[in-house]
Amino acid sequence: MNLLANSSVPTFISAEKPAVEIVGLSHWFGKGIMRREVLQSISLEINSGEVVLLTGPSGCGKTTLLTLIGALRKVEAGDLRVFGCDLRGSSRKTRQLLRKNIGMIFQGHNLLRCLTAEQNVQMGADLIDGLSYRVRRDQAREWLRLVGLSDQMDKLPHDLSGGQKQRVAIARALAARPKILLADEPTAALDSVTGREIVDLLRRLAKDQSCSVLMVTHDPRILDIADRVLKMEDGKMVQPLE
Amino acid sequence: MRHLLQGRRIPLAWLLLTRQPIRLLVALAGISFAGILMFMQLGFREGLFDASVTVHRMFDTDLVLISPRSMSSISMSGFPRRRLVQTMAHPAVSGTTPVNWNFLLWRNPQTLVTRSILALGFEPTDSILNDPQLSYKTESLTKPGRVLFDKLSRKEFGPISEWYEQGKIVETEVAGKRVRVSGLVSLGPSFGADGNLLTSRETFLKLLPSTPTGSIEIGLIRLKSGYNKQSVADAISSSLPKDVRVLTREEFIDFEKNYWRTSTSIGFIFTLGAVMGFVVGCVIVYQILYSDVSDHLPEYATLMAMGYRLKTLLGVVAREGVLLAVMGYLPAYMAAQGLYALVRSSTRLPVAMDLDRSLLVFSLILLMCMGSALLAMRRLVDADPAEIF
Ligand SMILES: Nc1ncnc2c1ncn2[C@@H]1O[C@H](COP(=O)(O)OP(=O)(O)O)[C@@H](O)[C@H]1O
Ligand SMILES: [Mg+2]
């Protein structure tokens, strides 16, 4: 089954441009004397289909950068374009539409507790307009098969292991056919073997869909899956050591 | 068609509610309780107003003459019987029945305790009630000192109908004078009267000698078919002196209900009871929905991060409200049916389910659930998708 068929791309999204272009992006938290610059003039580009890892010590601003790219926060200073769409001064509606094209995988799996694995994945597939319920359900099942959970479809998150939950989360993110996947330490709650399996799976499926990936990780053992590794320190990009 | 198929989604509201069955049951119990409370209070209210006109409804009449000084069935004043005779001059009038109406003390023949009973006095040959069986029984009233006892009267009047049906001669005292029960009728107690008896005017005047001669409390007027009751009532009213009031049958019934509605606090008390039920229900549903939204806040935020619109998620909460309303209403409706039957059999109040009330209570429950859902939605607006990373 071609899961990319009939995909609907909002007209403001351009396919030729890089997936993400950032120039001089800064971000502050707090007010008054508590105000702190968390991101300082960040510049980077992610091309479509590229798998990029982002590392750096805790508290250096990686998550903040991810939420900005994910259109979850307002841009305060600098330029941030996702699929050519300028996020500075963007409306709520634009950000919501853009988010439909951005897959997110969290450190905690953040699955809906009251839904089965299949239903959770279908919540992702349901975001695609113009498909019947049956097609969306079949796609959800297909994604679960691709992440190796064909026999766990009717289980609630409660009854799944950590690795299985993260697989469901990947299936859910990909089921919405995103152009870019943002993953924040997706392996943090997993043991190293399972963690390795998960990132390998993530990389393979993303490459199959020519979906870009920006993954935050602390784990030096998985750096080899990346096309490129970015390093941050204290809110600034630093050149990674070769 | 395509659009319809596309529209189908995972029933998130249903799943959110049902995956926590204990909480759902508590919520439904609360809503049902509120619903039952409203059903009972409103039912009693209507039942009491209805019960005030049990006898009024049974009169075989189109128009009714009463004294303008009469306030309600428990304080009827007399007017000259002559006025009723005068109405016969109107070509539309086909027949009249003068009725005496007063409360007398009935002695329970078993316990010898006395109790007030509504006595109606009329000429046994006249038609008085819409009851084809009655004309056979009224013959017995031509003998003096005979009464027909209402077998639906409250039990406190004694085992009259049992004794009578066993073939015993049932005699007791009414207003201190000996009477014999010569038959049974079915009227039913009303709000103002715990029991009823029918007797001839002759016996009535003997029991209540203080009644002025030629004075009656109610005049029944039957019309020939093809006449408009209201216009005949107006015509008769303008042709008679102002010492009588002419009412249509419906106006007569409303006149009595209105007294209980406006001159007593009964309506207010039961309305207040229903309002209490509503408020209790609101608090319970709000608690449930609010904690439901709070518990699932990270999940709602996740859905927003995935690209779901806030509107869609507000819709989920609204649907939870509707589901709670429907699921809470059904048991309330059924329990109320059972309780109404219980009330009917133990108090003989004519309390019954009717369409208006069932719709009213459903609307109130829906309002309660949707109002609470709206308040709970304010919590949802706090969900910040940026905070879940
Ligand atoms: N919502 C917030 N309000 C105020 N400060 C915040 C908030 N989120 C993060 N911070 C601060 O911003 C800095 C960067 O945080 P974060 O982007 O989460 O770092 P990382 O993900 O690299 O560990 C930290 O010092 C953190 O304390
Ligand atoms: Mg972080």
XYZ file of C-alpha atoms and ligand atoms in Angstrom:
659
model
C 0.000 0.000 0.000
C 1.278 3.439 -0.877
C 0.703 5.420 2.268
C 1.653 8.668 0.619
C -1.004 8.538 -2.091
C -3.536 11.317 -2.194
C -1.753 13.340 0.449
C -3.054 16.851 0.898
C -0.488 19.572 1.271
C -1.733 23.026 2.237
C -1.008 25.449 -0.564
C 1.394 27.547 1.490
C 3.767 24.602 1.831
C 6.368 24.485 -0.886
C 8.098 21.217 -1.676
C 11.306 22.510 -3.270
C 12.538 24.631 -0.374
C 14.425 23.111 2.564
C 12.109 21.624 5.197
C 13.370 24.011 7.875
C 15.298 27.274 7.485
C 16.352 29.148 10.594
C 18.261 32.422 10.585
C 19.217 34.282 13.764
C 16.504 32.740 15.924
C 16.510 33.896 19.565
C 14.120 33.062 22.365
C 13.662 34.319 25.914
C 11.896 32.913 28.955
C 10.774 34.845 32.018
C 10.017 38.478 32.661
C 11.940 41.464 34.037
C 15.213 40.590 35.740
C 14.335 36.900 35.465
C 14.325 37.192 31.679
C 16.882 34.810 30.225
C 17.946 34.264 26.654
C 17.491 30.533 26.096
C 18.248 30.519 22.379
C 20.864 32.913 21.025
C 20.820 33.648 17.349
C 20.479 30.083 16.112
C 20.871 29.426 12.397
C 20.414 26.066 10.708
C 18.817 24.328 7.756
C 17.274 20.902 7.404
C 16.763 19.581 3.902
C 13.826 17.417 3.018
C 14.504 13.752 3.656
C 17.469 14.502 5.903
C 17.949 12.830 9.296
C 19.523 15.317 11.728
C 20.450 14.643 15.350
C 20.664 17.414 17.922
C 22.756 16.892 21.026
C 23.910 19.024 23.878
C 23.851 19.224 27.652
C 20.601 19.364 29.538
C 19.087 22.847 29.706
C 20.878 24.208 26.634
C 17.605 24.894 24.801
C 17.104 21.825 22.591
C 13.460 21.289 23.563
C 12.714 24.974 23.187
C 14.105 24.904 19.656
C 12.008 21.839 18.871
C 8.783 23.428 20.118
C 9.514 26.523 18.023
C 10.032 24.449 14.876
C 6.943 22.447 15.785
C 4.843 25.640 15.674
C 3.931 25.211 19.339
C 5.429 28.555 20.423
C 5.419 32.045 19.036
C 8.659 33.187 17.390
C 10.046 36.206 19.246
C 13.092 37.195 17.220
C 14.746 35.891 14.099
C 13.483 34.021 11.070
C 11.961 30.574 11.200
C 10.493 28.995 8.081
C 9.034 25.523 7.992
C 8.275 24.267 4.469
C 8.724 27.854 3.342
C 6.019 29.098 5.684
C 7.158 32.035 7.833
C 6.333 31.286 11.456
C 7.072 34.761 12.767
C 3.773 36.548 13.341
C 1.871 33.507 12.072
C -1.768 33.101 13.018
C -3.105 30.385 15.275
C -4.822 28.801 12.278
C -1.616 28.716 10.201
C 0.255 27.062 13.037
C -2.490 24.482 13.518
C -2.505 23.627 9.804
C 1.276 23.458 9.789
C 1.265 21.111 12.770
C -0.750 18.620 10.738
C 2.376 18.244 8.590
C 4.755 17.931 11.500
C 4.974 14.612 13.287
C 5.953 14.697 16.949
C 7.355 11.981 19.142
C 7.796 12.753 22.782
C 10.023 11.463 25.517
C 6.970 10.087 27.265
C 4.949 8.328 24.606
C 1.876 10.557 25.297
C -0.541 8.004 23.940
C -4.212 8.411 24.753
C -4.799 6.067 27.658
C -8.384 5.329 26.752
C -7.619 4.239 23.188
C -6.221 0.952 21.926
C -2.969 0.899 19.946
C -4.934 0.828 16.723
C -7.197 3.700 17.773
C -4.203 5.773 18.867
C -2.602 5.352 15.471
C -5.873 6.158 13.814
C -5.989 9.476 15.674
C -2.962 10.280 13.512
C -4.529 8.958 10.307
C -7.748 10.876 11.057
C -5.878 14.131 10.483
C -5.722 13.385 6.771
C -8.646 14.934 4.927
C -10.531 13.177 2.183
C -10.172 9.569 3.268
C -13.011 7.333 4.370
C -13.060 5.825 7.830
C -12.287 2.382 6.451
C -9.232 3.601 4.541
C -7.944 5.470 7.576
C -8.418 2.398 9.746
C -6.661 0.163 7.241
C -3.787 2.612 7.142
C -3.557 2.616 10.910
C -3.300 -1.181 10.858
C -0.694 -1.064 8.127
C 1.435 1.325 10.193
C 1.180 -0.917 13.208
C 2.305 -3.822 11.040
C 5.266 -1.757 9.830
C 6.368 -1.069 13.405
C 5.939 -4.775 14.203
C 2.844 -4.624 16.383
C 0.272 -6.454 14.232
C -0.639 -8.699 17.142
C -0.962 -5.914 19.751
C -3.530 -3.751 17.949
C -6.322 -4.077 20.493
C -4.193 -3.526 23.575
C -4.433 -0.381 25.668
C -1.183 1.577 26.273
C -1.358 0.319 29.850
C -0.766 -3.253 28.641
C 2.180 -2.430 26.359
C 5.872 -2.297 27.235
C 7.821 0.968 26.980
C 9.330 0.027 23.637
C 5.971 -1.053 22.270
C 4.399 2.230 23.383
C 7.137 4.194 21.614
C 6.512 2.119 18.469
C 2.840 3.023 18.622
C 3.838 6.682 19.030
C 6.027 6.437 15.908
C 3.208 4.784 13.973
C 0.824 7.504 15.148
C 3.194 10.290 14.111
C 3.851 8.764 10.677
C 0.167 7.905 10.082
C -0.563 11.615 9.659
C 1.976 11.605 6.772
C 4.169 14.403 8.104
C 6.908 16.044 6.038
C 9.101 16.302 9.083
C 9.339 14.349 12.309
C 10.423 16.066 15.522
C 11.506 13.638 18.233
C 12.587 14.749 21.706
C 14.746 12.073 23.357
C 12.478 9.272 22.132
C 14.728 6.627 23.657
C 15.222 8.225 27.077
C 12.791 5.885 28.816
C 14.055 2.758 27.071
C 16.965 0.382 27.628
C 19.799 0.666 25.125
C 18.881 -2.364 22.992
C 15.252 -1.320 22.641
C 16.359 2.275 22.122
C 18.582 1.240 19.253
C 15.743 -0.745 17.652
C 13.418 2.240 17.928
C 15.760 4.742 16.271
C 16.622 2.272 13.522
C 12.925 1.790 12.852
C 12.327 5.522 12.941
C 15.121 6.189 10.490
C 14.048 3.431 8.081
C 10.368 4.447 7.997
C 11.192 8.149 7.689
C 13.568 7.480 4.796
C 10.868 5.364 3.088
C 8.455 8.315 3.267
C 11.202 10.834 2.431
C 10.302 12.535 5.673
C 12.928 14.730 7.374
C 13.810 13.923 10.969
C 15.106 16.198 13.717
C 15.874 14.137 16.788
C 17.161 15.339 20.133
C 19.270 12.732 21.873
C 21.829 12.306 24.622
C 22.792 8.838 23.543
C 26.242 8.849 21.806
C 25.701 5.269 20.585
C 23.027 6.234 18.097
C 24.808 9.182 16.489
C 25.747 6.941 13.528
C 22.177 6.852 12.177
C 22.306 10.571 11.386
C 23.084 12.242 8.090
C 24.281 15.161 10.209
C 24.818 15.854 13.899
C 24.230 19.300 15.404
C 25.577 20.275 18.798
C 24.202 22.955 21.067
C 25.637 24.577 24.133
C 24.088 27.312 26.263
C 21.572 28.304 23.635
C 24.120 28.458 20.832
C 25.011 26.145 17.968
C 28.586 24.853 18.152
C 30.480 23.014 15.456
C 30.401 19.319 16.272
C 33.775 17.657 16.859
C 34.705 15.515 13.901
C -22.067 10.184 0.817
C -18.332 10.529 0.534
C -18.493 13.289 3.052
C -20.487 11.146 5.446
C -17.988 8.317 5.321
C -15.171 10.745 5.838
C -16.941 12.220 8.824
C -16.749 9.073 10.892
C -14.160 9.331 13.624
C -13.021 7.395 16.652
C -15.784 7.952 19.258
C -13.377 9.703 21.586
C -16.013 11.162 23.910
C -17.599 7.753 24.428
C -14.241 6.063 25.033
C -13.086 8.754 27.463
C -16.238 8.213 29.497
C -16.477 4.441 29.366
C -12.855 3.554 30.028
C -13.425 4.753 33.595
C -16.564 2.820 34.437
C -16.630 3.622 38.147
C -16.446 7.336 37.575
C -19.039 7.051 34.831
C -21.390 5.182 37.161
C -20.969 7.813 39.857
C -21.721 10.517 37.310
C -24.773 8.708 35.999
C -26.028 8.025 39.509
C -25.716 11.745 40.267
C -27.470 12.838 37.101
C -30.214 10.256 37.540
C -30.691 11.319 41.125
C -31.094 14.926 40.039
C -33.474 13.806 37.304
C -35.581 11.736 39.700
C -35.722 14.645 42.117
C -36.947 16.955 39.363
C -39.441 14.361 38.106
C -40.865 13.848 41.579
C -41.082 17.508 42.529
C -42.618 18.564 39.242
C -44.845 15.491 39.281
C -46.117 16.262 42.771
C -46.713 19.848 41.772
C -48.777 18.910 38.732
C -50.369 16.019 40.599
C -51.515 18.277 43.418
C -52.944 20.832 41.031
C -54.613 18.030 39.103
C -55.822 16.464 42.294
C -57.561 19.687 43.217
C -59.976 19.175 40.316
C -60.725 15.431 40.492
C -64.419 16.091 41.065
C -64.559 19.228 38.896
C -63.512 17.190 35.893
C -66.333 14.692 36.375
C -69.281 17.063 36.274
C -71.617 16.448 33.366
C -71.753 20.059 32.253
C -70.751 22.682 29.681
C -71.107 25.824 31.805
C -70.981 26.359 35.552
C -72.621 29.013 37.709
C -70.900 29.934 40.961
C -71.080 32.783 43.409
C -68.547 35.555 42.783
C -67.629 35.210 46.471
C -66.493 31.599 46.000
C -62.704 31.409 46.172
C -62.125 27.664 45.771
C -63.670 24.287 46.431
C -62.886 24.598 50.127
C -64.783 27.882 50.496
C -67.789 27.837 48.222
C -70.459 30.471 48.797
C -74.107 30.066 47.928
C -76.196 31.974 45.374
C -79.943 31.939 44.619
C -81.061 28.854 42.771
C -83.395 31.158 40.841
C -80.432 32.293 38.725
C -79.958 28.791 37.380
C -83.638 28.601 36.460
C -83.280 31.925 34.631
C -80.589 30.507 32.356
C -83.175 28.087 30.937
C -84.508 31.062 28.982
C -81.457 30.896 26.714
C -82.256 28.789 23.644
C -78.903 26.955 23.818
C -79.509 25.516 27.274
C -80.676 21.914 27.243
C -80.632 21.141 30.952
C -79.501 22.345 34.378
C -78.593 20.716 37.692
C -78.503 22.632 40.964
C -75.805 21.290 43.273
C -75.141 21.893 46.949
C -71.496 21.590 47.883
C -70.120 21.620 51.395
C -67.862 19.841 53.850
C -69.484 17.705 56.540
C -68.071 15.614 59.368
C -68.137 11.876 58.644
C -67.793 9.441 61.513
C -65.638 6.399 60.794
C -68.036 3.554 61.791
C -65.112 1.398 62.914
C -62.959 3.836 64.915
C -65.718 6.435 65.562
C -63.261 9.202 64.645
C -64.756 12.025 62.606
C -63.242 13.526 59.490
C -64.269 16.176 56.995
C -65.807 14.833 53.776
C -67.057 16.673 50.692
C -70.796 16.238 50.300
C -72.615 16.976 47.033
C -76.375 17.342 47.146
C -78.466 17.146 43.947
C -81.864 16.008 42.704
C -81.523 12.242 42.149
C -83.349 12.557 38.840
C -80.877 15.159 37.495
C -77.691 14.290 35.699
C -74.630 15.316 37.685
C -71.539 13.253 36.757
C -70.203 11.823 33.511
C -70.870 8.287 34.703
C -73.499 6.204 32.885
C -73.672 3.744 35.816
C -74.650 6.503 38.201
C -78.329 6.817 37.214
C -79.037 3.290 38.577
C -77.505 4.155 41.922
C -79.091 7.601 42.329
C -82.554 6.035 42.500
C -81.745 4.824 46.002
C -81.156 8.442 47.072
C -84.829 9.258 46.728
C -85.264 7.659 50.159
C -84.236 10.069 52.943
C -80.959 9.565 54.803
C -79.249 7.631 51.972
C -75.772 8.495 50.614
C -73.506 7.162 47.881
C -69.966 6.806 49.220
C -66.859 7.385 47.092
C -64.947 4.124 47.351
C -61.705 5.923 46.322
C -61.904 8.081 49.461
C -58.973 7.799 51.826
C -58.924 4.822 54.177
C -59.426 7.038 57.240
C -63.175 7.141 56.557
C -63.446 3.457 57.430
C -63.813 0.151 55.574
C -67.011 1.377 53.912
C -66.604 -0.189 50.483
C -65.403 -3.525 51.918
C -68.379 -3.744 54.266
C -70.776 -2.668 51.551
C -69.441 -5.212 49.073
C -69.708 -7.927 51.716
C -73.435 -7.149 51.770
C -73.466 -5.544 55.198
C -75.751 -2.641 55.969
C -73.353 0.259 56.419
C -74.613 3.029 58.613
C -72.768 5.904 60.233
C -73.195 9.497 61.325
C -72.701 12.514 59.081
C -72.893 15.905 60.747
C -74.270 14.108 63.782
C -77.163 12.529 61.868
C -77.615 8.881 60.958
C -77.173 7.983 57.267
C -77.041 4.680 55.368
C -74.660 3.955 52.487
C -76.867 2.845 49.604
C -74.190 2.513 46.956
C -70.597 3.169 45.929
C -69.218 5.572 43.329
C -65.684 6.248 42.075
C -64.553 9.861 42.209
C -61.196 10.025 43.984
C -59.893 12.306 46.708
C -58.879 15.796 45.694
C -56.489 18.224 47.257
C -59.173 19.894 49.297
C -61.228 16.794 50.082
C -60.027 13.444 51.397
C -63.283 11.781 50.413
C -66.612 12.429 48.755
C -70.227 11.477 49.148
C -73.278 12.081 46.984
C -76.740 12.562 48.366
C -80.093 14.081 47.498
C -80.663 17.789 48.133
C -83.349 16.817 50.557
C -80.961 14.759 52.695
C -78.239 17.378 52.245
C -80.478 20.088 53.701
C -81.349 17.812 56.618
C -77.682 17.224 57.341
C -76.925 20.930 57.018
C -80.066 22.789 58.122
C -78.225 26.105 58.178
C -78.207 26.163 54.350
C -80.545 29.021 53.295
C -83.534 27.717 51.367
C -83.225 28.156 47.638
C -79.468 28.611 47.885
C -77.005 26.449 45.941
C -73.216 26.511 45.562
C -72.917 25.230 41.986
C -75.221 25.319 38.993
C -74.475 22.963 36.118
C -75.680 24.055 32.679
C -75.701 21.657 29.723
C -75.910 23.090 26.196
C -77.446 21.756 23.004
C -74.855 20.737 20.472
C -73.717 23.271 17.900
C -73.353 26.222 20.248
C -70.119 27.950 21.144
C -69.725 27.575 24.894
C -67.832 30.786 25.384
C -70.312 32.980 23.570
C -73.287 31.359 25.352
C -71.470 31.897 28.661
C -70.973 35.581 27.770
C -74.610 35.970 26.751
C -75.910 34.341 29.955
C -73.487 36.347 32.038
C -74.707 39.658 30.627
C -78.368 38.687 31.070
C -77.981 37.793 34.779
C -77.369 40.082 37.758
C -73.868 40.335 39.116
C -74.531 37.990 42.045
C -73.396 34.997 39.927
C -70.393 34.165 37.802
C -70.701 32.136 34.589
C -67.739 29.911 33.759
C -67.146 27.356 31.060
C -66.187 23.884 32.283
C -62.513 24.583 31.510
C -62.619 27.940 33.284
C -64.177 26.231 36.302
C -61.278 23.745 36.387
C -58.705 26.539 35.968
C -60.444 28.598 38.652
C -59.791 25.818 41.149
C -56.231 25.058 40.013
C -55.396 28.757 40.048
C -56.392 29.025 43.655
C -53.901 26.366 44.685
C -51.276 27.742 42.358
C -51.467 31.377 43.397
C -52.999 31.533 46.856
C -50.825 28.818 48.431
C -47.085 28.217 48.528
C -47.463 24.658 47.191
C -46.333 25.569 43.693
C -43.362 27.477 45.024
C -42.259 24.698 47.375
C -42.248 22.043 44.702
C -40.641 24.321 42.130
C -37.949 25.038 44.676
C -37.467 21.283 45.147
C -37.005 20.838 41.414
C -34.520 23.711 41.321
C -32.547 22.051 44.117
C -32.390 18.855 42.080
C -31.132 20.856 39.135
C -28.431 22.569 41.177
C -27.252 19.317 42.766
C -27.064 17.749 39.317
C -25.075 20.694 37.951
C -22.496 20.419 40.727
C -22.055 16.671 40.202
C -21.746 16.829 36.411
C -19.387 19.785 36.597
C -17.143 17.927 39.062
C -17.045 14.869 36.831
C -16.405 16.722 33.585
C -13.887 19.084 35.115
C -11.798 16.299 36.618
C -12.153 14.341 33.381
C -10.728 17.232 31.386
C -8.000 17.867 33.979
C -6.965 14.209 33.998
C -6.679 14.121 30.252
C -5.092 17.535 29.818
C -1.722 16.161 28.601
C -3.587 13.983 26.135
C -5.626 16.899 24.853
C -2.392 18.889 24.548
C -0.858 16.009 22.581
C -3.794 16.071 20.176
C -3.325 19.812 19.734
C 0.382 19.282 19.051
C -0.587 16.711 16.428
C -2.627 19.362 14.639
C -6.141 18.863 16.028
C -8.099 22.068 16.317
C -9.183 23.369 19.711
C -12.719 23.397 18.285
C -12.547 19.655 17.661
C -11.472 19.020 21.236
C -14.164 21.312 22.650
C -16.557 19.218 20.591
C -15.323 16.105 22.383
C -16.166 17.646 25.767
C -19.560 18.782 24.468
C -20.293 15.252 23.266
C -19.331 13.890 26.662
C -21.965 16.246 28.077
C -24.641 15.001 25.674
C -23.768 11.358 26.365
C -23.959 11.919 30.115
C -27.323 13.639 29.702
C -28.831 10.812 27.664
C -27.377 8.024 29.786
C -28.382 9.744 33.015
C -31.884 10.596 31.812
C -33.034 7.113 30.871
C -32.714 5.545 34.344
C -34.252 8.683 35.877
C -37.211 8.357 33.528
C -37.762 4.715 34.369
C -37.313 5.184 38.112
C -39.771 8.088 38.033
C -42.363 5.885 36.293
C -42.042 3.376 39.129
C -42.154 6.024 41.836
C -45.212 7.661 40.262
C -46.985 4.307 40.372
C -45.992 3.961 44.019
C -47.265 7.451 44.849
C -50.533 6.785 42.999
C -51.190 3.588 44.893
C -50.248 4.916 48.310
C -51.665 8.459 48.203
C -54.152 8.240 45.331
C -52.694 11.458 43.955
C -53.096 11.478 40.170
C -49.339 11.689 39.498
C -48.396 10.384 36.077
C -45.651 10.792 33.493
C -46.610 13.140 30.719
C -44.827 14.197 27.568
C -44.422 17.831 28.594
C -42.751 16.961 31.862
C -40.520 14.270 30.403
C -39.335 16.753 27.772
C -38.887 19.473 30.380
C -36.778 17.247 32.635
C -34.723 16.060 29.666
C -34.095 19.663 28.627
C -33.062 20.546 32.168
C -30.661 17.589 32.342
C -29.239 18.495 28.946
C -28.845 22.111 30.049
C -27.149 20.937 33.242
C -24.699 18.707 31.337
C -23.959 21.206 28.578
C -23.532 24.058 31.037
C -21.068 21.976 33.035
C -19.298 20.931 29.837
C -18.942 24.586 28.881
C -17.379 25.417 32.243
C -15.064 22.400 32.000
C -13.968 23.580 28.559
C -12.360 26.616 30.133
C -9.851 24.195 31.598
C -9.186 22.772 28.146
C -8.224 26.190 26.830
C -5.343 26.070 29.335
C -3.866 23.029 27.587
C -0.554 24.272 26.164
C 0.907 21.896 23.615
C 4.336 23.474 24.152
C 4.404 22.179 27.722
C 4.201 18.485 26.942
C 7.714 18.038 25.579
N 8.339 27.262 30.062
C 9.505 27.700 30.520
N 9.576 28.793 31.299
C 10.739 29.269 31.767
N 11.903 28.678 31.512
C 11.918 27.583 30.761
C 10.728 27.033 30.229
N 11.046 25.928 29.504
C 12.395 25.813 29.586
N 12.908 26.790 30.336
C 14.344 26.993 30.602
O 14.965 27.172 29.353
C 16.194 26.491 29.333
C 16.246 25.534 28.166
O 15.303 24.507 28.408
P 15.097 23.305 27.408
O 14.856 23.858 26.049
O 14.059 22.426 27.975
O 16.503 22.574 27.458
P 16.895 21.091 27.010
O 15.733 20.495 26.313
O 18.078 21.274 26.133
O 17.236 20.360 28.254
C 16.347 25.789 30.670
O 17.203 26.561 31.467
C 14.955 25.783 31.223
O 15.015 25.917 32.623
Mg 14.633 18.762 26.819
